[in-house]
């Protein structure tokens, strides 16, 4: 394994409102090597997306540390951080501004970070995600779900980050489109040596995309296992076994 | 097997600027007291097919068919009174997203009781007992609380189960379930499917299960119809899905990633214009 790219230690995220406290994430630790693809699996409310959001400081970190290339991260995150780490969100229908053209969506991050040769970068980014220049001046409503998600990937990659945080990147897409987007992500990782942290509720998607994965339940990491262990159904905890059998499809009755 | 529902040559058209566009183009099938799955991608016409059976094609869309028969009633010529008698009591539909299908300003209990009002003649107390029992039957642990709760006070999974309870409380003969579990976690999904399964096997309900998830449908249903561009391109027994003949069905099967690992890159679906003809 290469150099450690991202290290999360004893992370806790607590949301407070009035007297209530919701412990969304508790004592989560993991590290991801450079060029590795790491998966986080869990059901809704398990805190898996909150972990990604905490890395980007979109959720408040109440305890623990997050280190990128062995340097602790400052809050709020400096602009430099977003050139290294970018995020792709779940719903391509909600994550693209409906009244901005694709060109504007892609040129905004370039302008913010003061990149040069913007024209060229936009053309290349669209080419890389398999859309081509013809899509440049369209609006999101003129694109299909799969095409929108490609734009979201292009927007994340246009800053040439090293780490991509993927929050359920294909769960809003049809199976055939999902395969295309997964292939695209796989190819980009191989070509650019990217590091992925991918969140999904779909074990099969994570098994396909990730070298290692962590299972979360009720805000805690309950198990970490390798792709090979998952493929061989060698799970340590009951919960992971339950997830595994549920994702195989429907079974009429079992003692549950 | 006696058939509960017979459909022949169902067509649904929507007017558009380019002239009428046909989203369902000649769908025929029969449904007995069994679990029939309809699988297809977004835009294949599967949901519109389900809605048309209940006469819920949204205007300005128009549904026409040569035969549309539910247990001896011709649905094509059904009057408003006939529909009122059928919907809810004898046939009902579970929609995909509880957030949009439950009334946000009514408690779950009131909505359940409303569904019962059109059913058998019984006292309020009896209806309440039956509603609570139904909530319990869909694995809601605290039925009294959920009965009093408003939809926004429930999680997605709870809301979906409450909606299923609402549709089942009148004990319909036909249930059309449009992606009933897509918004649910996998472990909850299995529980909801068990409830539906029990209703089919114990009460002899007919179930039309509409889903995009081929793997789920093949493990749950008896028969599967595969729809593409408004047509049924293949019909097969769920157990024989691996021997599917149509390239579209096979493409859909192959492009799913597998836990056991498999090909990389994943095979993608090459669409053939001839399938849509």
Tab-separated table of C-alpha atoms in Angstrom, chain A:
chain	number	residue	atom	x	y	z
A	1	UNK	CA	0.000	0.000	0.000
A	2	UNK	CA	1.210	3.473	-0.876
A	3	UNK	CA	1.363	6.649	1.124
A	4	UNK	CA	-1.633	7.453	3.316
A	5	UNK	CA	-3.752	10.045	1.579
A	6	UNK	CA	-6.624	10.570	3.938
A	7	UNK	CA	-6.789	9.646	7.579
A	8	UNK	CA	-9.851	9.950	9.758
A	9	UNK	CA	-9.390	9.255	13.471
A	10	UNK	CA	-12.103	8.996	16.127
A	11	UNK	CA	-14.424	11.221	14.137
A	12	UNK	CA	-17.656	12.282	15.820
A	13	UNK	CA	-20.370	14.485	14.408
A	14	UNK	CA	-23.116	15.718	16.700
A	15	UNK	CA	-25.973	17.894	15.578
A	16	UNK	CA	-27.496	19.974	18.341
A	17	UNK	CA	-30.801	21.719	18.210
A	18	UNK	CA	-32.312	23.066	21.391
A	19	UNK	CA	-31.709	20.480	24.075
A	20	UNK	CA	-31.577	17.587	21.616
A	21	UNK	CA	-28.341	16.111	20.398
A	22	UNK	CA	-28.183	13.711	17.487
A	23	UNK	CA	-25.008	11.670	17.421
A	24	UNK	CA	-24.812	11.126	13.684
A	25	UNK	CA	-21.263	9.750	13.686
A	26	UNK	CA	-19.336	8.335	16.620
A	27	UNK	CA	-15.761	7.054	16.868
A	28	UNK	CA	-15.207	6.453	13.198
A	29	UNK	CA	-11.614	5.853	12.110
A	30	UNK	CA	-10.230	4.785	8.780
A	31	UNK	CA	-7.390	5.612	6.455
A	32	UNK	CA	-7.197	5.549	2.707
A	33	UNK	CA	-3.943	5.098	0.813
A	34	UNK	CA	-3.073	7.083	-2.254
A	35	UNK	CA	-4.692	5.588	-5.335
A	36	UNK	CA	-6.954	3.386	-3.261
A	37	UNK	CA	-10.712	3.164	-3.510
A	38	UNK	CA	-12.435	2.934	-0.151
A	39	UNK	CA	-16.121	2.216	0.336
A	40	UNK	CA	-18.537	3.081	3.123
A	41	UNK	CA	-21.725	1.020	3.250
A	42	UNK	CA	-24.748	1.417	5.452
A	43	UNK	CA	-28.462	2.042	5.508
A	44	UNK	CA	-30.103	5.444	5.619
A	45	UNK	CA	-29.333	7.211	8.866
A	46	UNK	CA	-26.171	5.210	9.495
A	47	UNK	CA	-24.036	8.338	9.145
A	48	UNK	CA	-22.169	7.287	6.017
A	49	UNK	CA	-22.874	10.469	4.061
A	50	UNK	CA	-22.176	12.567	7.146
A	51	UNK	CA	-18.633	11.180	7.222
A	52	UNK	CA	-18.057	12.481	3.690
A	53	UNK	CA	-19.654	15.791	4.536
A	54	UNK	CA	-17.484	16.125	7.638
A	55	UNK	CA	-14.369	15.649	5.503
A	56	UNK	CA	-15.480	18.652	3.421
A	57	UNK	CA	-16.572	20.558	6.551
A	58	UNK	CA	-20.169	20.514	5.305
A	59	UNK	CA	-20.996	18.873	8.637
A	60	UNK	CA	-19.522	20.011	11.956
A	61	UNK	CA	-16.755	17.871	13.419
A	62	UNK	CA	-17.304	17.632	17.161
A	63	UNK	CA	-14.408	15.325	17.939
A	64	UNK	CA	-11.564	13.564	16.230
A	65	UNK	CA	-9.146	14.567	13.501
A	66	UNK	CA	-9.075	14.407	9.741
A	67	UNK	CA	-5.669	14.505	8.077
A	68	UNK	CA	-4.960	14.924	4.399
A	69	UNK	CA	-1.455	13.851	3.354
A	70	UNK	CA	-0.560	13.845	7.039
A	71	UNK	CA	-1.532	17.494	7.572
A	72	UNK	CA	-4.466	18.230	9.881
A	73	UNK	CA	-7.270	20.137	8.176
A	74	UNK	CA	-8.209	23.646	9.219
A	75	UNK	CA	-11.838	24.687	9.611
A	76	UNK	CA	-13.129	26.383	7.546
A	77	UNK	CA	-11.288	24.502	4.845
A	78	UNK	CA	-8.857	26.653	2.853
A	79	UNK	CA	-9.379	27.035	-0.907
A	80	UNK	CA	-6.336	24.816	-1.438
A	81	UNK	CA	-8.245	21.921	0.148
A	82	UNK	CA	-10.914	21.986	-2.530
A	83	UNK	CA	-8.304	21.699	-5.249
A	84	UNK	CA	-7.233	18.454	-3.628
A	85	UNK	CA	-10.599	17.059	-2.583
A	86	UNK	CA	-13.829	17.252	-4.550
A	87	UNK	CA	-17.215	15.698	-4.051
A	88	UNK	CA	-19.848	14.195	-6.363
A	89	UNK	CA	-23.362	14.208	-4.925
A	90	UNK	CA	-26.125	11.676	-5.135
A	91	UNK	CA	-28.826	13.361	-7.105
A	92	UNK	CA	-27.734	14.895	-10.401
A	93	UNK	CA	-31.176	16.478	-10.662
A	94	UNK	CA	-30.576	18.513	-7.523
A	95	UNK	CA	-26.842	19.169	-7.645
A	96	UNK	CA	-26.677	21.154	-10.903
A	97	UNK	CA	-28.023	24.686	-11.030
A	98	UNK	CA	-31.090	24.516	-13.277
A	99	UNK	CA	-30.510	27.933	-14.840
A	100	UNK	CA	-26.785	27.672	-15.453
A	101	UNK	CA	-25.444	26.180	-18.656
A	102	UNK	CA	-22.956	23.338	-18.416
A	103	UNK	CA	-20.307	25.831	-19.513
A	104	UNK	CA	-21.102	28.058	-16.542
A	105	UNK	CA	-21.230	25.102	-14.135
A	106	UNK	CA	-17.752	24.081	-15.230
A	107	UNK	CA	-16.182	27.526	-15.494
A	108	UNK	CA	-17.208	28.668	-12.020
A	109	UNK	CA	-14.750	26.488	-10.073
A	110	UNK	CA	-12.022	27.462	-12.569
A	111	UNK	CA	-12.687	31.144	-11.987
A	112	UNK	CA	-12.766	30.740	-8.197
A	113	UNK	CA	-9.451	28.966	-8.131
A	114	UNK	CA	-7.846	31.198	-10.749
A	115	UNK	CA	-7.110	28.572	-13.354
A	116	UNK	CA	-5.813	29.589	-16.775
A	117	UNK	CA	-6.765	28.200	-20.219
A	118	UNK	CA	-10.399	27.765	-19.130
A	119	UNK	CA	-11.803	27.104	-22.597
A	120	UNK	CA	-9.385	24.282	-23.148
A	121	UNK	CA	-9.974	22.787	-19.695
A	122	UNK	CA	-13.756	22.760	-20.133
A	123	UNK	CA	-13.507	21.129	-23.541
A	124	UNK	CA	-11.160	18.501	-22.176
A	125	UNK	CA	-13.226	17.826	-19.058
A	126	UNK	CA	-16.335	17.194	-21.169
A	127	UNK	CA	-14.349	14.988	-23.517
A	128	UNK	CA	-13.016	12.942	-20.621
A	129	UNK	CA	-16.426	12.114	-19.209
A	130	UNK	CA	-17.610	11.107	-22.666
A	131	UNK	CA	-19.907	14.030	-23.406
A	132	UNK	CA	-18.077	16.070	-26.037
A	133	UNK	CA	-18.198	19.791	-26.733
A	134	UNK	CA	-21.733	19.647	-28.098
A	135	UNK	CA	-23.065	19.588	-24.533
A	136	UNK	CA	-21.234	22.687	-23.438
A	137	UNK	CA	-23.983	25.239	-23.884
A	138	UNK	CA	-26.910	23.113	-22.807
A	139	UNK	CA	-28.917	23.450	-19.632
A	140	UNK	CA	-29.275	20.570	-17.154
A	141	UNK	CA	-32.912	19.962	-18.135
A	142	UNK	CA	-31.742	19.142	-21.641
A	143	UNK	CA	-29.660	16.248	-20.317
A	144	UNK	CA	-30.618	12.789	-19.080
A	145	UNK	CA	-29.802	11.652	-15.545
A	146	UNK	CA	-26.679	9.795	-16.659
A	147	UNK	CA	-25.452	12.774	-18.648
A	148	UNK	CA	-26.046	15.068	-15.676
A	149	UNK	CA	-24.032	12.796	-13.425
A	150	UNK	CA	-21.227	12.908	-15.996
A	151	UNK	CA	-21.343	16.704	-15.779
A	152	UNK	CA	-21.134	16.453	-11.980
A	153	UNK	CA	-18.061	14.227	-12.344
A	154	UNK	CA	-16.558	16.670	-14.845
A	155	UNK	CA	-17.161	19.555	-12.444
A	156	UNK	CA	-15.371	17.686	-9.670
A	157	UNK	CA	-12.439	16.682	-11.878
A	158	UNK	CA	-11.916	20.011	-13.578
A	159	UNK	CA	-9.866	21.244	-10.604
A	160	UNK	CA	-7.608	18.203	-10.965
A	161	UNK	CA	-8.127	16.953	-7.415
A	162	UNK	CA	-6.350	13.965	-5.933
A	163	UNK	CA	-9.261	12.722	-3.862
A	164	UNK	CA	-12.831	12.279	-5.032
A	165	UNK	CA	-15.604	11.831	-2.474
A	166	UNK	CA	-18.526	10.017	-4.096
A	167	UNK	CA	-21.852	10.117	-2.283
A	168	UNK	CA	-24.118	7.487	-3.848
A	169	UNK	CA	-23.055	8.560	-7.334
A	170	UNK	CA	-25.307	6.105	-9.180
A	171	UNK	CA	-28.279	5.422	-6.941
A	172	UNK	CA	-30.531	7.824	-8.867
A	173	UNK	CA	-29.697	6.154	-12.187
A	174	UNK	CA	-31.027	3.201	-14.161
A	175	UNK	CA	-28.984	-0.002	-14.029
A	176	UNK	CA	-27.627	0.349	-17.564
A	177	UNK	CA	-26.656	3.988	-16.972
A	178	UNK	CA	-25.159	3.026	-13.609
A	179	UNK	CA	-22.828	0.618	-15.393
A	180	UNK	CA	-21.652	3.395	-17.719
A	181	UNK	CA	-20.983	5.844	-14.876
A	182	UNK	CA	-19.179	3.188	-12.797
A	183	UNK	CA	-16.995	2.330	-15.781
A	184	UNK	CA	-16.232	6.011	-16.271
A	185	UNK	CA	-15.219	6.409	-12.608
A	186	UNK	CA	-13.101	3.271	-12.796
A	187	UNK	CA	-11.290	4.453	-15.914
A	188	UNK	CA	-10.639	7.949	-14.538
A	189	UNK	CA	-9.176	6.493	-11.359
A	190	UNK	CA	-6.817	4.271	-13.327
A	191	UNK	CA	-5.775	7.080	-15.672
A	192	UNK	CA	-5.209	9.762	-13.068
A	193	UNK	CA	-4.271	7.743	-10.003
A	194	UNK	CA	-7.184	9.225	-8.071
A	195	UNK	CA	-8.142	8.235	-4.551
A	196	UNK	CA	-11.832	7.501	-4.031
A	197	UNK	CA	-13.994	7.417	-0.950
A	198	UNK	CA	-17.337	6.092	-2.076
A	199	UNK	CA	-20.525	5.925	-0.059
A	200	UNK	CA	-23.324	3.630	-1.127
A	201	UNK	CA	-26.156	1.550	0.231
A	202	UNK	CA	-25.584	-0.958	-2.545
A	203	UNK	CA	-23.090	-3.627	-1.535
A	204	UNK	CA	-22.656	-4.846	-5.091
A	205	UNK	CA	-21.660	-1.390	-6.332
A	206	UNK	CA	-19.146	-0.975	-3.521
A	207	UNK	CA	-17.790	-4.474	-4.052
A	208	UNK	CA	-17.266	-3.643	-7.693
A	209	UNK	CA	-15.642	-0.266	-7.155
A	210	UNK	CA	-13.706	-0.478	-3.903
A	211	UNK	CA	-10.641	-2.348	-2.656
A	212	UNK	CA	-11.694	-2.095	0.974
A	213	UNK	CA	-14.902	-1.109	2.681
A	214	UNK	CA	-16.318	-0.173	6.021
A	215	UNK	CA	-19.823	-1.049	7.215
A	216	UNK	CA	-21.623	1.537	9.321
A	217	UNK	CA	-24.673	1.202	11.536
A	218	UNK	CA	-26.220	3.796	13.854
A	219	UNK	CA	-23.316	6.184	13.352
A	220	UNK	CA	-20.597	3.679	14.210
A	221	UNK	CA	-18.208	1.712	12.074
A	222	UNK	CA	-18.952	-1.890	12.879
A	223	UNK	CA	-16.736	-3.723	10.450
A	224	UNK	CA	-13.999	-3.203	7.915
A	225	UNK	CA	-13.396	-5.802	5.268
A	226	UNK	CA	-11.619	-6.305	1.979
A	227	UNK	CA	-13.265	-6.856	-1.368
A	228	UNK	CA	-12.109	-10.473	-1.342
A	229	UNK	CA	-13.662	-11.081	2.073
A	230	UNK	CA	-16.918	-9.571	0.885
A	231	UNK	CA	-16.930	-11.639	-2.289
A	232	UNK	CA	-16.392	-14.783	-0.224
A	233	UNK	CA	-19.152	-13.672	2.191
A	234	UNK	CA	-16.674	-13.756	5.059
A	235	UNK	CA	-18.377	-11.177	7.245
A	236	UNK	CA	-17.655	-10.915	10.954
A	237	UNK	CA	-20.820	-9.295	12.224
A	238	UNK	CA	-24.449	-10.369	11.980
A	239	UNK	CA	-25.448	-7.034	10.569
A	240	UNK	CA	-23.081	-7.319	7.605
A	241	UNK	CA	-24.300	-10.852	6.971
A	242	UNK	CA	-27.857	-9.564	7.020
A	243	UNK	CA	-26.960	-6.851	4.516
A	244	UNK	CA	-25.254	-9.407	2.325
A	245	UNK	CA	-28.214	-11.740	2.241
A	246	UNK	CA	-30.656	-8.868	1.693
A	247	UNK	CA	-28.732	-7.639	-1.316
A	248	UNK	CA	-28.890	-11.058	-2.946
A	249	UNK	CA	-32.599	-10.481	-3.521
A	250	UNK	CA	-35.767	-11.717	-1.860
A	251	UNK	CA	-35.784	-14.821	0.272
A	252	UNK	CA	-39.268	-16.055	1.248
A	253	UNK	CA	-38.777	-16.596	4.935
A	254	UNK	CA	-35.945	-16.949	7.329
A	255	UNK	CA	-35.730	-16.846	11.053
A	256	UNK	CA	-35.095	-13.150	11.521
